[in-house]
């Protein structure tokens, strides 16, 4: 979740897709233009590099239609109910407030979200939570729970942005030696830090463990321990299990795994805060992991 590493990976992806070599200032716009080559629907962008906000659509939008037609996040979209204008205004207001809250809690994570999230699909499905998929870079699906307040919107955006971040890293460097389909075999399953007690395909188990870190950090920043209490033990169990599969990770993936296991061992939030913007974590192989 290091911001410099996120920018470097994203710029590498842009250069491969578009032969463009953007500056940090131009990267959000360049990323939006480049990923159109990978998506069924375009990412809208503004020539003003400071005005590339995420587009917000709902259960009747193009992304919802695409997901329904292709069975993507069926557990979210199949049960979606129509939303009225007042509900949509409330969702938009909560998302705007969530971004302000995130910027206050962690400017680095805020910039990560602003860079990587290009589209937010909001709907009421009864399946509280969110979703993102490697074949839809930039897209976050969100089904807010009835009790959600601004921090929960911020956590959902950060959670899904971290998934998008890992998808970008995987496209650029590769995380596993096997394709995703090969990781579904029983011998490549590992404990999930989120779906506690469940064994999931290795890539999904790794993602689930990685995305707990920014969620725990954000709750620490606002003085709440709900997710910290929930995930500390399960994250350590997941990391111990993931480590037994280290040979299935690429060198790059093993580096990410080692960093994750290091956090799980100590749950050091001061270190987490430092690593978000520490230049030492920004390159392909951060100096701290060398």
Short mmCIF file of N, CA, C and O in Angstrom, two decimals, residues 117-205:
data_model
loop_
_atom_site.label_atom_id
_atom_site.label_comp_id
_atom_site.label_asym_id
_atom_site.label_seq_id
_atom_site.Cartn_x
_atom_site.Cartn_y
_atom_site.Cartn_z
N UNK A 117 -9.34 4.32 -8.37
CA UNK A 117 -10.79 4.13 -8.49
C UNK A 117 -11.34 5.12 -9.51
O UNK A 117 -11.35 6.32 -9.28
N UNK A 118 -11.80 4.59 -10.63
CA UNK A 118 -12.32 5.44 -11.71
C UNK A 118 -13.84 5.43 -11.78
O UNK A 118 -14.44 6.37 -12.30
N UNK A 119 -14.46 4.35 -11.30
CA UNK A 119 -15.91 4.19 -11.37
C UNK A 119 -16.41 3.54 -10.09
O UNK A 119 -15.82 2.55 -9.62
N UNK A 120 -17.50 4.06 -9.54
CA UNK A 120 -18.12 3.48 -8.36
C UNK A 120 -19.57 3.15 -8.71
O UNK A 120 -20.32 4.03 -9.14
N UNK A 121 -19.93 1.89 -8.57
CA UNK A 121 -21.30 1.45 -8.82
C UNK A 121 -21.96 1.23 -7.46
O UNK A 121 -21.53 0.35 -6.71
N UNK A 122 -22.98 2.01 -7.14
CA UNK A 122 -23.63 1.94 -5.83
C UNK A 122 -25.04 1.39 -6.02
O UNK A 122 -25.77 1.82 -6.91
N UNK A 123 -25.42 0.45 -5.17
CA UNK A 123 -26.74 -0.14 -5.27
C UNK A 123 -27.13 -0.75 -3.92
O UNK A 123 -26.30 -0.92 -3.04
N UNK A 124 -28.40 -1.04 -3.80
CA UNK A 124 -28.92 -1.67 -2.59
C UNK A 124 -29.28 -3.11 -2.93
O UNK A 124 -30.30 -3.37 -3.55
N UNK A 125 -28.42 -4.04 -2.51
CA UNK A 125 -28.65 -5.44 -2.87
C UNK A 125 -28.99 -6.31 -1.66
O UNK A 125 -29.35 -7.46 -1.82
N UNK A 126 -28.81 -5.77 -0.47
CA UNK A 126 -28.98 -6.58 0.72
C UNK A 126 -27.74 -7.36 1.08
O UNK A 126 -27.65 -7.94 2.16
N UNK A 127 -26.75 -7.40 0.17
CA UNK A 127 -25.46 -8.03 0.44
C UNK A 127 -24.46 -6.93 0.74
O UNK A 127 -23.79 -6.42 -0.15
N UNK A 128 -24.41 -6.51 2.00
CA UNK A 128 -23.60 -5.37 2.38
C UNK A 128 -22.12 -5.62 2.07
O UNK A 128 -21.60 -6.70 2.36
N UNK A 129 -21.48 -4.63 1.48
CA UNK A 129 -20.06 -4.76 1.19
C UNK A 129 -19.73 -4.23 -0.18
O UNK A 129 -20.44 -3.39 -0.73
N UNK A 130 -18.61 -4.72 -0.74
CA UNK A 130 -18.17 -4.21 -2.03
C UNK A 130 -17.56 -5.30 -2.86
O UNK A 130 -17.52 -6.47 -2.48
N UNK A 131 -17.08 -4.90 -4.03
CA UNK A 131 -16.44 -5.85 -4.93
C UNK A 131 -15.60 -5.13 -5.96
O UNK A 131 -15.83 -3.96 -6.28
N UNK A 132 -14.59 -5.83 -6.47
CA UNK A 132 -13.76 -5.36 -7.56
C UNK A 132 -13.23 -6.59 -8.27
O UNK A 132 -13.15 -7.67 -7.68
N UNK A 133 -12.87 -6.45 -9.54
CA UNK A 133 -12.47 -7.60 -10.33
C UNK A 133 -11.33 -7.22 -11.26
O UNK A 133 -11.28 -6.10 -11.78
N UNK A 134 -10.42 -8.18 -11.48
CA UNK A 134 -9.23 -7.89 -12.28
C UNK A 134 -9.58 -7.51 -13.72
O UNK A 134 -8.84 -6.76 -14.35
N UNK A 135 -10.70 -8.02 -14.24
CA UNK A 135 -11.08 -7.71 -15.62
C UNK A 135 -11.78 -6.36 -15.74
O UNK A 135 -12.13 -5.95 -16.84
N UNK A 136 -11.96 -5.67 -14.61
CA UNK A 136 -12.60 -4.35 -14.63
C UNK A 136 -11.73 -3.37 -13.84
O UNK A 136 -12.12 -2.88 -12.79
N UNK A 137 -10.51 -3.08 -14.33
CA UNK A 137 -9.64 -2.16 -13.59
C UNK A 137 -10.30 -0.80 -13.38
O UNK A 137 -10.90 -0.25 -14.29
N UNK A 138 -10.20 -0.31 -12.16
CA UNK A 138 -10.75 0.99 -11.83
C UNK A 138 -12.16 0.96 -11.25
O UNK A 138 -12.61 1.96 -10.68
N UNK A 139 -12.86 -0.16 -11.38
CA UNK A 139 -14.27 -0.22 -11.00
C UNK A 139 -14.43 -0.79 -9.60
O UNK A 139 -13.87 -1.85 -9.27
N UNK A 140 -15.22 -0.11 -8.78
CA UNK A 140 -15.57 -0.56 -7.44
C UNK A 140 -17.10 -0.66 -7.36
O UNK A 140 -17.80 0.27 -7.74
N UNK A 141 -17.58 -1.81 -6.91
CA UNK A 141 -19.00 -2.01 -6.67
C UNK A 141 -19.23 -1.88 -5.17
O UNK A 141 -18.46 -2.41 -4.36
N UNK A 142 -20.28 -1.17 -4.78
CA UNK A 142 -20.54 -0.91 -3.36
C UNK A 142 -22.02 -1.07 -3.06
O UNK A 142 -22.87 -0.46 -3.72
N UNK A 143 -22.33 -1.91 -2.07
CA UNK A 143 -23.70 -2.05 -1.59
C UNK A 143 -23.72 -1.65 -0.12
O UNK A 143 -23.45 -2.47 0.76
N UNK A 144 -24.00 -0.37 0.17
CA UNK A 144 -23.91 0.11 1.55
C UNK A 144 -24.94 -0.56 2.46
O UNK A 144 -26.10 -0.73 2.10
N UNK A 145 -24.48 -0.94 3.64
CA UNK A 145 -25.40 -1.49 4.62
C UNK A 145 -26.25 -0.40 5.25
O UNK A 145 -25.90 0.78 5.22
N UNK A 146 -27.40 -0.75 5.81
CA UNK A 146 -28.30 0.26 6.38
C UNK A 146 -27.70 1.02 7.55
O UNK A 146 -28.12 2.14 7.84
N UNK A 147 -26.70 0.44 8.20
CA UNK A 147 -26.08 1.09 9.35
C UNK A 147 -24.79 1.80 8.98
O UNK A 147 -24.12 2.37 9.86
N UNK A 148 -24.42 1.80 7.71
CA UNK A 148 -23.16 2.41 7.31
C UNK A 148 -23.17 3.91 7.57
O UNK A 148 -24.16 4.61 7.28
N UNK A 149 -22.06 4.39 8.11
CA UNK A 149 -21.80 5.82 8.21
C UNK A 149 -20.58 6.15 7.37
O UNK A 149 -20.02 5.27 6.69
N UNK A 150 -20.15 7.39 7.40
CA UNK A 150 -19.06 7.83 6.53
C UNK A 150 -17.81 6.95 6.65
O UNK A 150 -17.21 6.57 5.64
N UNK A 151 -17.36 6.57 7.86
CA UNK A 151 -16.16 5.73 7.94
C UNK A 151 -16.29 4.40 7.21
O UNK A 151 -15.31 3.89 6.65
N UNK A 152 -17.50 3.82 7.21
CA UNK A 152 -17.68 2.55 6.52
C UNK A 152 -17.57 2.72 4.99
O UNK A 152 -17.04 1.86 4.30
N UNK A 153 -18.07 3.84 4.49
CA UNK A 153 -17.89 4.13 3.06
C UNK A 153 -16.40 4.27 2.75
O UNK A 153 -15.92 3.76 1.72
N UNK A 154 -15.67 4.97 3.61
CA UNK A 154 -14.23 5.16 3.39
C UNK A 154 -13.49 3.83 3.44
O UNK A 154 -12.58 3.58 2.64
N UNK A 155 -13.86 2.97 4.39
CA UNK A 155 -13.21 1.67 4.49
C UNK A 155 -13.50 0.81 3.27
O UNK A 155 -12.61 0.11 2.77
N UNK A 156 -14.72 0.86 2.77
CA UNK A 156 -15.07 0.08 1.58
C UNK A 156 -14.26 0.55 0.38
O UNK A 156 -13.69 -0.27 -0.36
N UNK A 157 -14.17 1.85 0.18
CA UNK A 157 -13.40 2.39 -0.95
C UNK A 157 -11.93 2.00 -0.83
O UNK A 157 -11.29 1.62 -1.83
N UNK A 158 -11.38 2.07 0.38
CA UNK A 158 -9.97 1.73 0.58
C UNK A 158 -9.74 0.24 0.37
O UNK A 158 -8.75 -0.17 -0.26
N UNK A 159 -10.63 -0.56 0.92
CA UNK A 159 -10.56 -2.02 0.76
C UNK A 159 -10.51 -2.38 -0.73
O UNK A 159 -9.63 -3.13 -1.17
N UNK A 160 -11.45 -1.86 -1.50
CA UNK A 160 -11.52 -2.23 -2.92
C UNK A 160 -10.37 -1.60 -3.71
O UNK A 160 -9.87 -2.22 -4.67
N UNK A 161 -9.93 -0.41 -3.33
CA UNK A 161 -8.77 0.19 -4.01
C UNK A 161 -7.53 -0.65 -3.79
O UNK A 161 -6.67 -0.76 -4.68
N UNK A 162 -7.40 -1.26 -2.61
CA UNK A 162 -6.25 -2.12 -2.36
C UNK A 162 -6.30 -3.36 -3.24
O UNK A 162 -5.27 -3.82 -3.75
N UNK A 163 -7.50 -3.91 -3.46
CA UNK A 163 -7.63 -4.99 -4.43
C UNK A 163 -7.17 -4.53 -5.82
O UNK A 163 -6.41 -5.22 -6.51
N UNK A 164 -7.65 -3.35 -6.25
CA UNK A 164 -7.25 -2.82 -7.55
C UNK A 164 -5.74 -2.63 -7.63
O UNK A 164 -5.12 -2.89 -8.67
N UNK A 165 -5.16 -2.20 -6.53
CA UNK A 165 -3.71 -2.00 -6.45
C UNK A 165 -2.99 -3.32 -6.69
O UNK A 165 -2.01 -3.40 -7.45
N UNK A 166 -3.46 -4.38 -6.05
CA UNK A 166 -2.85 -5.70 -6.21
C UNK A 166 -3.05 -6.24 -7.62
O UNK A 166 -2.18 -6.92 -8.17
N UNK A 167 -4.19 -5.92 -8.23
CA UNK A 167 -4.41 -6.34 -9.62
C UNK A 167 -3.40 -5.67 -10.55
O UNK A 167 -2.86 -6.31 -11.47
N UNK A 168 -3.16 -4.37 -10.33
CA UNK A 168 -2.17 -3.66 -11.15
C UNK A 168 -0.80 -4.29 -10.98
O UNK A 168 -0.08 -4.56 -11.96
N UNK A 169 -0.40 -4.53 -9.73
CA UNK A 169 0.90 -5.13 -9.47
C UNK A 169 1.03 -6.48 -10.14
O UNK A 169 2.09 -6.82 -10.70
N UNK A 170 -0.04 -7.25 -10.12
CA UNK A 170 -0.01 -8.58 -10.73
C UNK A 170 0.12 -8.47 -12.25
O UNK A 170 0.84 -9.27 -12.87
N UNK A 171 -0.55 -7.50 -12.85
CA UNK A 171 -0.44 -7.33 -14.29
C UNK A 171 0.98 -6.91 -14.69
O UNK A 171 1.48 -7.31 -15.74
N UNK A 172 1.63 -6.12 -13.84
CA UNK A 172 2.95 -5.60 -14.17
C UNK A 172 4.04 -6.64 -13.90
O UNK A 172 4.93 -6.85 -14.74
N UNK A 173 4.00 -7.30 -12.76
CA UNK A 173 5.11 -8.17 -12.35
C UNK A 173 4.73 -9.65 -12.22
O UNK A 173 5.59 -10.51 -12.31
N UNK A 174 3.46 -9.92 -11.95
CA UNK A 174 3.06 -11.29 -11.66
C UNK A 174 3.27 -11.61 -10.19
O UNK A 174 4.34 -11.32 -9.63
N UNK A 175 2.26 -12.19 -9.57
CA UNK A 175 2.33 -12.50 -8.14
C UNK A 175 2.49 -13.99 -7.89
O UNK A 175 3.13 -14.39 -6.91
N UNK A 176 1.94 -14.81 -8.79
CA UNK A 176 1.97 -16.26 -8.61
C UNK A 176 2.55 -16.93 -9.86
O UNK A 176 2.46 -16.39 -10.96
N UNK A 177 3.08 -18.11 -9.65
CA UNK A 177 3.65 -18.88 -10.75
C UNK A 177 2.59 -19.63 -11.55
O UNK A 177 2.88 -20.16 -12.62
N UNK A 178 1.38 -19.69 -11.00
CA UNK A 178 0.27 -20.38 -11.67
C UNK A 178 -0.82 -19.37 -12.02
O UNK A 178 -0.96 -18.36 -11.33
N UNK A 179 -1.62 -19.65 -13.05
CA UNK A 179 -2.77 -18.78 -13.33
C UNK A 179 -3.81 -18.93 -12.23
O UNK A 179 -3.80 -19.89 -11.46
N UNK A 180 -4.74 -17.98 -12.19
CA UNK A 180 -5.76 -17.98 -11.15
C UNK A 180 -6.53 -19.29 -11.13
O UNK A 180 -6.85 -19.83 -10.05
N UNK A 181 -6.83 -19.85 -12.30
CA UNK A 181 -7.58 -21.10 -12.35
C UNK A 181 -6.82 -22.24 -11.69
O UNK A 181 -7.41 -23.13 -11.06
N UNK A 182 -5.50 -22.22 -11.81
CA UNK A 182 -4.69 -23.27 -11.21
C UNK A 182 -4.62 -23.17 -9.70
O UNK A 182 -4.32 -24.17 -9.02
N UNK A 183 -4.90 -22.00 -9.15
CA UNK A 183 -4.82 -21.78 -7.71
C UNK A 183 -6.08 -22.24 -6.98
O UNK A 183 -6.15 -22.16 -5.76
N UNK A 184 -7.08 -22.71 -7.74
CA UNK A 184 -8.31 -23.18 -7.12
C UNK A 184 -8.22 -24.62 -6.61
O UNK A 184 -9.08 -25.06 -5.85
N UNK A 185 -7.18 -25.33 -7.02
CA UNK A 185 -7.01 -26.72 -6.58
C UNK A 185 -6.84 -26.77 -5.06
O UNK A 185 -6.32 -25.83 -4.45
N UNK A 186 -7.26 -27.86 -4.46
CA UNK A 186 -7.23 -27.98 -3.00
C UNK A 186 -5.84 -27.74 -2.44
O UNK A 186 -5.68 -27.13 -1.37
N UNK A 187 -4.81 -28.22 -3.14
CA UNK A 187 -3.45 -28.08 -2.60
C UNK A 187 -2.94 -26.64 -2.62
O UNK A 187 -1.91 -26.33 -2.02
N UNK A 188 -3.66 -25.76 -3.32
CA UNK A 188 -3.25 -24.36 -3.38
C UNK A 188 -4.22 -23.44 -2.64
O UNK A 188 -4.23 -22.23 -2.87
N UNK A 189 -4.99 -24.00 -1.75
CA UNK A 189 -5.91 -23.19 -0.96
C UNK A 189 -5.27 -22.82 0.38
O UNK A 189 -4.45 -23.58 0.91
N UNK A 190 -5.66 -21.66 0.90
CA UNK A 190 -5.10 -21.18 2.17
C UNK A 190 -6.19 -20.50 2.98
O UNK A 190 -7.23 -20.10 2.44
N UNK A 191 -5.94 -20.34 4.25
CA UNK A 191 -6.91 -19.73 5.15
C UNK A 191 -7.16 -18.28 4.77
O UNK A 191 -6.24 -17.54 4.41
N UNK A 192 -8.40 -17.86 4.88
CA UNK A 192 -8.78 -16.47 4.65
C UNK A 192 -8.73 -15.70 5.96
O UNK A 192 -9.16 -16.19 7.00
N UNK A 193 -8.21 -14.48 5.89
CA UNK A 193 -8.19 -13.62 7.08
C UNK A 193 -9.54 -12.96 7.31
O UNK A 193 -9.82 -12.48 8.41
N UNK A 194 -10.38 -12.91 6.27
CA UNK A 194 -11.67 -12.23 6.36
C UNK A 194 -12.80 -13.24 6.54
O UNK A 194 -13.62 -13.11 7.46
N UNK A 195 -12.87 -14.22 5.66
CA UNK A 195 -13.85 -15.30 5.83
C UNK A 195 -13.22 -16.33 6.75
O UNK A 195 -12.71 -17.37 6.32
N UNK A 196 -13.24 -16.00 8.03
CA UNK A 196 -12.43 -16.69 9.03
C UNK A 196 -12.77 -18.18 9.07
O UNK A 196 -13.93 -18.57 9.16
N UNK A 197 -11.71 -18.99 9.00
CA UNK A 197 -11.86 -20.43 9.04
C UNK A 197 -12.03 -21.07 7.69
O UNK A 197 -11.90 -22.30 7.57
N UNK A 198 -12.29 -20.29 6.66
CA UNK A 198 -12.47 -20.84 5.32
C UNK A 198 -11.13 -20.92 4.59
O UNK A 198 -10.26 -20.09 4.77
N UNK A 199 -11.00 -21.94 3.75
CA UNK A 199 -9.82 -22.06 2.89
C UNK A 199 -10.24 -21.64 1.48
O UNK A 199 -11.22 -22.16 0.93
N UNK A 200 -9.49 -20.70 0.93
CA UNK A 200 -9.84 -20.14 -0.37
C UNK A 200 -8.68 -20.31 -1.34
O UNK A 200 -7.54 -20.56 -0.93
N UNK A 201 -8.93 -20.19 -2.66
CA UNK A 201 -7.81 -20.22 -3.61
C UNK A 201 -6.72 -19.24 -3.20
O UNK A 201 -7.01 -18.17 -2.64
N UNK A 202 -5.47 -19.59 -3.48
CA UNK A 202 -4.33 -18.85 -2.93
C UNK A 202 -4.38 -17.36 -3.25
O UNK A 202 -4.07 -16.53 -2.39
N UNK A 203 -4.75 -17.00 -4.47
CA UNK A 203 -4.78 -15.58 -4.81
C UNK A 203 -5.84 -14.84 -4.02
O UNK A 203 -5.61 -13.72 -3.53
N UNK A 204 -7.00 -15.47 -3.85
CA UNK A 204 -8.07 -14.81 -3.09
C UNK A 204 -7.72 -14.74 -1.60
O UNK A 204 -8.02 -13.74 -0.93
N UNK A 205 -7.07 -15.79 -1.08
CA UNK A 205 -6.65 -15.76 0.33
C UNK A 205 -5.60 -14.68 0.55
O UNK A 205 -5.62 -13.99 1.58
#
